[in-house]
XYZ file of C-alpha atoms in Angstrom:
383
model
C -37.299 -27.362 -125.717
C -35.092 -24.533 -126.155
C -35.934 -22.431 -122.557
C -34.786 -18.448 -122.846
C -34.333 -16.753 -119.237
C -33.521 -13.089 -119.163
C -30.543 -12.031 -116.790
C -32.119 -10.871 -113.581
C -29.217 -9.620 -112.555
C -28.647 -6.543 -115.708
C -27.573 -3.683 -114.598
C -30.963 -0.886 -116.328
C -28.287 1.410 -118.614
C -28.336 4.176 -118.304
C -29.365 7.672 -121.063
C -24.539 7.410 -121.302
C -24.457 3.947 -122.258
C -27.201 4.679 -124.321
C -25.779 7.545 -126.600
C -22.057 6.157 -126.275
C -23.867 2.890 -127.912
C -26.251 4.697 -130.121
C -22.653 6.428 -131.049
C -20.818 2.669 -131.735
C -23.839 1.604 -133.858
C -23.317 4.712 -135.868
C -19.906 4.843 -136.366
C -20.162 0.807 -137.347
C -23.045 1.352 -139.547
C -20.948 4.277 -141.363
C -18.279 2.333 -141.516
C -20.416 -1.104 -143.853
C -21.259 2.132 -145.618
C -17.373 1.905 -146.642
C -17.084 -1.003 -146.878
C -20.301 -1.621 -149.140
C -19.034 1.630 -151.127
C -16.012 -0.727 -152.745
C -14.985 -3.357 -154.366
C -11.111 -4.009 -154.153
C -11.469 -8.225 -155.287
C -13.814 -6.956 -157.649
C -11.673 -7.446 -161.879
C -14.427 -7.367 -164.737
C -13.069 -11.278 -166.770
C -14.448 -10.361 -169.755
C -16.577 -7.012 -171.869
C -18.006 -7.300 -174.879
C -20.358 -5.236 -177.140
C -22.493 -5.400 -180.559
C -25.397 -3.660 -182.022
C -28.413 -4.426 -184.437
C -27.670 -5.023 -188.124
C -29.227 -1.527 -189.699
C -26.421 0.319 -189.672
C -28.118 4.629 -190.116
C -26.475 7.620 -190.844
C -26.765 11.200 -189.981
C -28.027 12.440 -193.172
C -30.520 9.155 -194.421
C -32.490 10.060 -190.180
C -32.279 13.763 -190.816
C -34.003 13.385 -194.908
C -35.917 11.400 -193.171
C -36.867 12.840 -189.839
C -37.875 16.213 -192.268
C -40.096 14.331 -194.101
C -41.892 13.499 -191.278
C -42.099 16.786 -189.973
C -41.452 19.660 -192.552
C -41.720 22.584 -190.111
C -38.580 21.808 -188.306
C -36.836 22.261 -191.842
C -35.275 25.591 -189.861
C -32.935 22.912 -187.165
C -32.378 20.713 -189.073
C -28.955 21.414 -188.666
C -29.030 20.289 -185.527
C -28.229 17.105 -187.103
C -24.817 17.561 -188.573
C -23.332 19.048 -185.284
C -24.468 16.041 -183.356
C -20.294 14.552 -184.003
C -22.789 11.290 -184.818
C -21.588 10.055 -187.948
C -23.353 7.038 -188.468
C -25.824 4.703 -185.534
C -27.700 1.861 -185.557
C -30.779 0.766 -185.251
C -33.038 -1.891 -184.546
C -35.714 -1.391 -186.798
C -35.321 0.241 -190.765
C -35.858 4.047 -190.861
C -38.795 3.082 -192.813
C -40.644 2.014 -189.305
C -41.415 5.619 -188.504
C -43.683 6.144 -191.751
C -46.732 4.313 -189.521
C -47.576 5.487 -186.327
C -46.736 2.414 -183.754
C -48.662 1.781 -180.140
C -46.964 0.557 -176.977
C -47.168 -2.858 -178.305
C -45.695 -2.705 -180.861
C -42.330 -0.620 -179.875
C -42.641 -3.852 -176.667
C -42.715 -5.933 -178.748
C -39.820 -4.669 -181.132
C -37.959 -4.631 -177.615
C -38.932 -7.473 -176.212
C -37.426 -9.708 -179.467
C -34.367 -7.639 -180.379
C -32.975 -7.111 -176.463
C -33.384 -10.487 -175.310
C -31.028 -11.121 -178.996
C -28.782 -8.878 -179.072
C -28.387 -9.678 -175.429
C -27.760 -13.396 -175.794
C -25.395 -12.678 -178.791
C -23.691 -10.277 -176.204
C -23.229 -12.430 -173.992
C -21.767 -15.722 -175.888
C -19.578 -13.344 -176.871
C -18.880 -11.673 -173.304
C -18.779 -15.283 -172.308
C -15.678 -17.310 -174.731
C -13.615 -14.211 -173.547
C -13.275 -15.737 -170.502
C -11.537 -18.033 -168.870
C -15.799 -18.635 -167.398
C -17.881 -21.243 -168.272
C -21.351 -21.185 -167.590
C -22.584 -23.085 -165.474
C -19.806 -21.052 -162.775
C -21.869 -17.996 -163.928
C -23.995 -17.841 -160.098
C -26.383 -13.993 -160.368
C -27.147 -11.817 -163.596
C -27.600 -8.005 -163.619
C -30.155 -6.779 -166.362
C -30.292 -3.203 -167.304
C -32.597 -1.473 -169.323
C -34.808 1.712 -169.928
C -36.165 2.024 -173.101
C -38.708 -0.807 -172.761
C -40.529 -3.362 -170.894
C -40.667 -7.096 -170.052
C -41.994 -9.394 -167.443
C -40.286 -12.132 -167.632
C -38.106 -9.606 -167.255
C -34.841 -10.326 -169.552
C -32.378 -11.806 -166.751
C -35.511 -14.785 -166.662
C -35.764 -14.993 -170.633
C -31.981 -14.247 -171.284
C -30.216 -16.860 -167.711
C -32.565 -19.735 -169.170
C -31.657 -19.335 -173.314
C -27.843 -19.774 -172.428
C -28.355 -22.714 -169.407
C -27.768 -20.108 -166.916
C -27.745 -22.485 -163.537
C -32.327 -23.315 -161.683
C -30.409 -21.447 -158.409
C -28.987 -18.450 -160.716
C -29.638 -15.065 -158.400
C -31.767 -12.735 -160.921
C -31.267 -8.239 -160.192
C -33.315 -6.618 -163.933
C -32.667 -3.375 -162.565
C -35.305 0.279 -164.545
C -35.355 3.771 -164.823
C -31.279 5.270 -164.380
C -31.490 6.347 -168.260
C -27.695 6.616 -170.013
C -26.173 5.808 -166.093
C -27.729 2.547 -166.540
C -24.223 0.366 -167.434
C -21.763 2.894 -164.508
C -23.951 2.229 -162.179
C -24.865 -1.669 -163.500
C -21.128 -1.577 -163.031
C -21.280 -1.112 -159.229
C -24.562 -2.369 -158.274
C -22.993 -5.709 -159.874
C -19.991 -5.945 -157.720
C -21.668 -5.641 -154.341
C -23.834 -8.894 -155.616
C -20.116 -10.987 -156.617
C -19.060 -9.666 -152.975
C -21.590 -11.343 -151.651
C -21.933 -14.984 -153.886
C -19.600 -17.486 -152.873
C -17.233 -18.142 -155.902
C -18.553 -13.805 -156.959
C -19.469 -14.017 -160.759
C -21.419 -12.392 -161.967
C -23.074 -11.085 -165.525
C -24.009 -8.009 -166.741
C -26.418 -7.128 -168.990
C -26.525 -3.792 -170.838
C -29.281 -3.253 -173.793
C -30.603 -0.157 -175.066
C -33.462 0.152 -178.271
C -34.208 3.868 -178.247
C -34.736 4.540 -181.643
C -38.143 2.389 -181.091
C -39.287 5.667 -178.921
C -38.691 7.975 -181.900
C -42.806 9.351 -182.253
C -43.661 10.669 -185.284
C -45.689 12.535 -183.348
C -43.756 14.110 -181.334
C -43.352 16.948 -182.756
C -41.351 18.379 -180.567
C -37.926 20.020 -180.812
C -36.443 18.084 -177.915
C -38.004 14.607 -179.928
C -36.181 15.939 -182.575
C -33.356 16.232 -180.560
C -33.026 12.914 -179.020
C -33.654 11.719 -183.207
C -30.745 13.129 -184.151
C -28.678 11.740 -181.422
C -29.120 8.328 -179.154
C -28.797 4.697 -181.020
C -29.092 0.849 -180.023
C -26.597 -1.392 -178.507
C -26.054 -3.909 -175.539
C -23.145 -4.557 -174.023
C -22.037 -7.508 -170.912
C -19.627 -7.804 -168.488
C -17.861 -10.922 -166.305
C -16.550 -9.898 -163.018
C -14.890 -12.238 -160.513
C -12.883 -11.787 -157.670
C -9.589 -11.084 -158.374
C -6.805 -13.197 -157.368
C -3.583 -11.602 -155.550
C -0.953 -11.164 -159.051
C -3.626 -10.837 -161.582
C -3.793 -7.890 -163.364
C -6.450 -7.237 -164.847
C -9.114 -4.216 -164.823
C -10.995 -4.604 -161.239
C -13.235 -2.314 -159.127
C -12.151 -0.058 -156.357
C -15.370 1.258 -155.651
C -18.408 2.614 -157.539
C -20.860 6.478 -156.543
C -23.524 8.177 -158.036
C -24.030 12.229 -156.973
C -27.983 13.509 -157.824
C -28.333 17.123 -157.926
C -31.859 17.728 -156.328
C -34.417 19.039 -157.673
C -33.705 18.079 -161.065
C -36.038 15.435 -161.621
C -37.158 17.522 -164.965
C -34.258 17.750 -166.264
C -34.000 14.274 -168.070
C -36.457 10.634 -168.638
C -39.168 9.666 -169.856
C -42.870 10.935 -169.695
C -45.420 8.536 -170.488
C -47.756 9.029 -173.174
C -50.693 7.262 -174.967
C -48.115 5.743 -177.210
C -44.981 4.812 -176.265
C -42.791 6.807 -173.461
C -42.197 10.462 -174.799
C -38.209 12.071 -174.275
C -37.590 14.576 -171.273
C -34.180 16.396 -172.344
C -33.400 19.755 -170.953
C -31.235 22.256 -172.909
C -29.322 23.417 -169.842
C -27.759 19.527 -168.998
C -24.856 21.110 -170.576
C -24.947 23.873 -168.484
C -25.185 21.748 -165.423
C -22.723 19.224 -166.726
C -20.005 22.290 -167.295
C -20.643 23.265 -163.647
C -21.354 21.092 -161.412
C -19.388 17.944 -162.448
C -16.325 19.257 -161.065
C -18.001 18.926 -157.522
C -19.788 15.785 -157.486
C -16.204 14.498 -158.954
C -13.911 15.811 -156.473
C -16.384 14.039 -153.971
C -16.534 11.364 -155.055
C -12.590 11.189 -155.736
C -12.129 12.401 -152.334
C -13.837 9.484 -150.480
C -11.556 7.665 -151.544
C -8.367 10.023 -150.740
C -7.397 11.005 -153.969
C -8.116 14.216 -156.704
C -8.933 14.496 -160.572
C -4.774 14.366 -161.149
C -3.937 11.490 -159.942
C -6.233 9.449 -162.066
C -5.001 8.499 -165.221
C -8.207 8.500 -167.406
C -11.319 9.218 -167.651
C -13.863 6.909 -169.036
C -16.826 9.193 -169.792
C -20.211 8.981 -171.417
C -20.358 10.401 -174.584
C -24.141 12.041 -174.285
C -23.422 14.765 -177.614
C -21.354 16.967 -178.744
C -21.820 19.876 -176.560
C -22.012 17.581 -173.138
C -18.103 16.586 -173.761
C -17.044 19.508 -174.719
C -19.088 20.876 -171.324
C -17.744 18.030 -168.845
C -13.663 18.892 -171.050
C -14.333 22.011 -169.811
C -15.244 20.957 -166.804
C -11.622 18.762 -166.130
C -9.586 21.118 -167.672
C -9.543 18.027 -169.550
C -7.742 17.576 -173.480
C -10.059 16.560 -176.482
C -7.279 13.496 -176.918
C -8.432 12.882 -173.500
C -11.779 11.481 -174.102
C -10.993 10.424 -177.124
C -12.347 6.563 -177.522
C -15.507 8.035 -176.099
C -15.350 10.800 -179.288
C -15.139 7.491 -181.714
C -17.311 6.107 -179.600
C -20.570 8.588 -180.197
C -18.977 9.354 -184.095
C -20.151 5.670 -185.225
C -22.659 4.302 -182.263
C -24.158 7.702 -181.306
C -25.936 7.963 -177.943
C -26.731 4.287 -176.871
C -27.849 5.371 -173.543
C -26.244 2.746 -171.205
C -24.673 0.583 -172.391
C -22.612 3.797 -174.091
C -20.356 4.040 -171.019
C -19.805 0.280 -171.804
C -18.967 0.986 -175.324
C -15.847 3.946 -174.697
C -14.682 1.112 -171.452
C -14.007 -1.852 -174.334
C -12.580 0.498 -176.787
C -10.676 1.983 -173.365
C -8.786 -1.496 -171.927
C -8.548 -2.718 -176.166
C -6.169 0.461 -176.719
C -4.171 -1.303 -173.620
C -4.958 1.557 -170.894
C -3.228 0.942 -167.564
C -3.975 2.731 -164.198
C -6.526 4.075 -162.377
C -9.304 5.276 -164.447
C -12.666 7.062 -163.742
C -15.860 5.514 -165.319
C -18.710 8.414 -165.792
C -22.213 8.545 -167.038
C -24.926 11.679 -166.270
C -29.011 10.100 -166.184
C -32.449 10.867 -165.139
C -32.612 12.498 -161.353
C -30.414 14.399 -162.358
C -27.878 12.045 -161.185
C -23.836 10.695 -162.856
C -22.747 7.712 -161.449
C -19.063 6.574 -161.362
C -16.469 3.803 -161.089
C -13.066 4.410 -159.777
C -10.947 1.877 -161.485
C -8.087 0.400 -161.877
C -7.286 -1.492 -165.060
């Protein structure tokens, strides 16, 4: 039997000693928090992307929307001024002629999201030197549908991951989910024995276009959003390796801006919440948030070799260029992804990241995306 006795000779601690201990505890907590934010040894072993089968162009989408809501014809120029040429959808355009409820929309989500994630997972794993059996954790990010058991559990079974796999489903981060998910996955990797994590990000935005909503904000969302998925494999970076890796991650949330972006819960599905103030916020408020984040890593904007930006839309990208004093060429990959895929919400920034890496970029890059909150998420990378 283990006996524990009190030390009766210990002197009572006075107020000054307690205050010193409290200050020391706070300092250690701050150091731990800084370490948690910094992920200098977590590398991106592979990245892959995938889209569903239906390729749609802006003109065809515009025609469908105006046939459903002809009263919006005076706003049709919005479709041609988005910077988008084509997008991909998990359902054909004709699917939107009928009214759909929660069950129909979510049934499509559960089937297609799982199929896309299996496709992109296998592609990502094949590009790495990592076997399926080595993966220790899986993180699944999505905000456009629901699944319980969650997508990470479904994919763990489809891929044949270990029975000891750690799972982390993330919902509600919207367009920022890919960037924030990378940060969370890297922190999780640091706690694991071998540090190997599969990050999965998928959004099926098109199933949430509701033909019962004739508002301008819904009209704009149908002009912007598409469907897609991305996968990243993370592992520790060893000395001497040349691999893109995470230096740090973080977020900035503007107070009392919850109403700028998100979902409303309607009888027939998610209703889009999209404020016209988003480009203005990006134009005037992004630079201080970027400067503050970089200062935490002893950097300035001029120290970066590039910015990898989530292309939320033409107005958002133009606002970012203005805020950060960037030429159009600096965000070329973001503009190209926007034109070819539209805004796919959370995977879109990772599509831009994949394209940036494939183009042979090097040096420090800032990966960033706006999301509900209203928030901007950051990941500082050395590619």
